[in-house]
mmCIF file of C-alpha atoms in Angstrom:
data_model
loop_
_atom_site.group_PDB
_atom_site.id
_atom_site.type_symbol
_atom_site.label_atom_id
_atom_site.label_comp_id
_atom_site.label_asym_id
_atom_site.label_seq_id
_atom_site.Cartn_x
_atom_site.Cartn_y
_atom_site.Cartn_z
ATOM 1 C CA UNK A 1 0.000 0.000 0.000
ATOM 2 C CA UNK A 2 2.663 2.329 0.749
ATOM 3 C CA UNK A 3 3.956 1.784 -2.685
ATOM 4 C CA UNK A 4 0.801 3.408 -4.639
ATOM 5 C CA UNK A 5 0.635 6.124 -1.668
ATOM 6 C CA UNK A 6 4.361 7.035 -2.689
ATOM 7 C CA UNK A 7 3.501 6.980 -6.347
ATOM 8 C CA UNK A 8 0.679 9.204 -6.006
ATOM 9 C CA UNK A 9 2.766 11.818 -3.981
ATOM 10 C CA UNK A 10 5.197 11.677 -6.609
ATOM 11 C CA UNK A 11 3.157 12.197 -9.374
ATOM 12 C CA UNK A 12 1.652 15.396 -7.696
ATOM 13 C CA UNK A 13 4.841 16.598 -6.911
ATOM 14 C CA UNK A 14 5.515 16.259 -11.241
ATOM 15 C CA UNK A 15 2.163 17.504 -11.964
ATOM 16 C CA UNK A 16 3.080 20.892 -9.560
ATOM 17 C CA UNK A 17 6.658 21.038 -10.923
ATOM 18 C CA UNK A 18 4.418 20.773 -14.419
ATOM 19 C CA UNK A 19 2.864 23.943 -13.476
ATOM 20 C CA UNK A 20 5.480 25.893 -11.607
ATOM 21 C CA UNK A 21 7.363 25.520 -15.633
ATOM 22 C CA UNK A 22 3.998 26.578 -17.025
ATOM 23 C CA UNK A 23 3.897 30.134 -15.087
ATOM 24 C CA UNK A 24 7.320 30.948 -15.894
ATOM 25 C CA UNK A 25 6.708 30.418 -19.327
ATOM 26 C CA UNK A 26 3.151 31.997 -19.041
ATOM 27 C CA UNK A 27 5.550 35.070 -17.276
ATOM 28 C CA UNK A 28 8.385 35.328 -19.968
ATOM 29 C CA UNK A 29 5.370 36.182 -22.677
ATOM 30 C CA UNK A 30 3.550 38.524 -20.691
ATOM 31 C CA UNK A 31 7.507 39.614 -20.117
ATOM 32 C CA UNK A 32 7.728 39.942 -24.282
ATOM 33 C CA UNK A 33 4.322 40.976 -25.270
ATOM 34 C CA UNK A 34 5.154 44.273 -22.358
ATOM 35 C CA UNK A 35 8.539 44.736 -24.694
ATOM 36 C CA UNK A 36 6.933 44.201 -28.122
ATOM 37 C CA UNK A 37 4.015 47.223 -26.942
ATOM 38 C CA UNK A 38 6.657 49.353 -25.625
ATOM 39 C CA UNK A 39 8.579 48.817 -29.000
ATOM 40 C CA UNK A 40 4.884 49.582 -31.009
ATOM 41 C CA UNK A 41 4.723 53.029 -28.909
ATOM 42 C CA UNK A 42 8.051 53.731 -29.595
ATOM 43 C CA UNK A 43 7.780 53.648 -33.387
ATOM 44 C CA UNK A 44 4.558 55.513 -33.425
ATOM 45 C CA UNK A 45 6.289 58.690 -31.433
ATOM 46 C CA UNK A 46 9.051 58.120 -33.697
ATOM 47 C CA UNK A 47 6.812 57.935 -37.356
ATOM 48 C CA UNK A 48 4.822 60.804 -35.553
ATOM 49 C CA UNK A 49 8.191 62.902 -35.131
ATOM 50 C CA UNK A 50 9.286 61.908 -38.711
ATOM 51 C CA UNK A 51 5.582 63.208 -40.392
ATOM 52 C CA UNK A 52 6.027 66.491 -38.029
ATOM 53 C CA UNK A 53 9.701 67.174 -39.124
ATOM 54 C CA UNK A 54 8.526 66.428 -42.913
ATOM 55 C CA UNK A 55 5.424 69.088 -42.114
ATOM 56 C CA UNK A 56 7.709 71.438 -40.537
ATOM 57 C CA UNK A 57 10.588 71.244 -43.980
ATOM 58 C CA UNK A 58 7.382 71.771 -46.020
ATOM 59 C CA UNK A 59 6.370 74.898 -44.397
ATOM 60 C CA UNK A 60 9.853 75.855 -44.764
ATOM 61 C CA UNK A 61 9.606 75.628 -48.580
ATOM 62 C CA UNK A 62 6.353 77.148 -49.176
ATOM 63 C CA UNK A 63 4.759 73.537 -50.531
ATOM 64 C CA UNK A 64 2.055 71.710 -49.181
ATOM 65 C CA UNK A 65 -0.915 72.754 -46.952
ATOM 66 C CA UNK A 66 0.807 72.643 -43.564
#
């Protein structure tokens, strides 16, 4: 009996080692997707700049509505 009672307490102890891997791998893509949405800001402010610099050259030369 002690056998199967051993067994079982090892396979819970796989099954929770199972999930510990799970939430650290859950964790690393909530780590990337934060990165990846800080990159996706970061080139909108930067094609933002870009148009407003392109705008501000226009002005400069008399073309365009701006």
């Amino acid at each position: 009996m002690t056998d199967w009672f051993k067994s079982s307490i090892d396979l819970q102890k796989q099954m929770l080692d199972a999930q510990r891997q799970a939430l650290g791998v859950g964790q690393k893509m909530v780590d990337s997707g934060e990165a990846l949405a800080k990159a996706q800001d970061a080139s909108i402010k930067a094609a933002q700049a870009n148009a407003e610099a392109w705008q501000a050259w226009m002005r400069i030369w008399g073309v365009g509505p701006w």
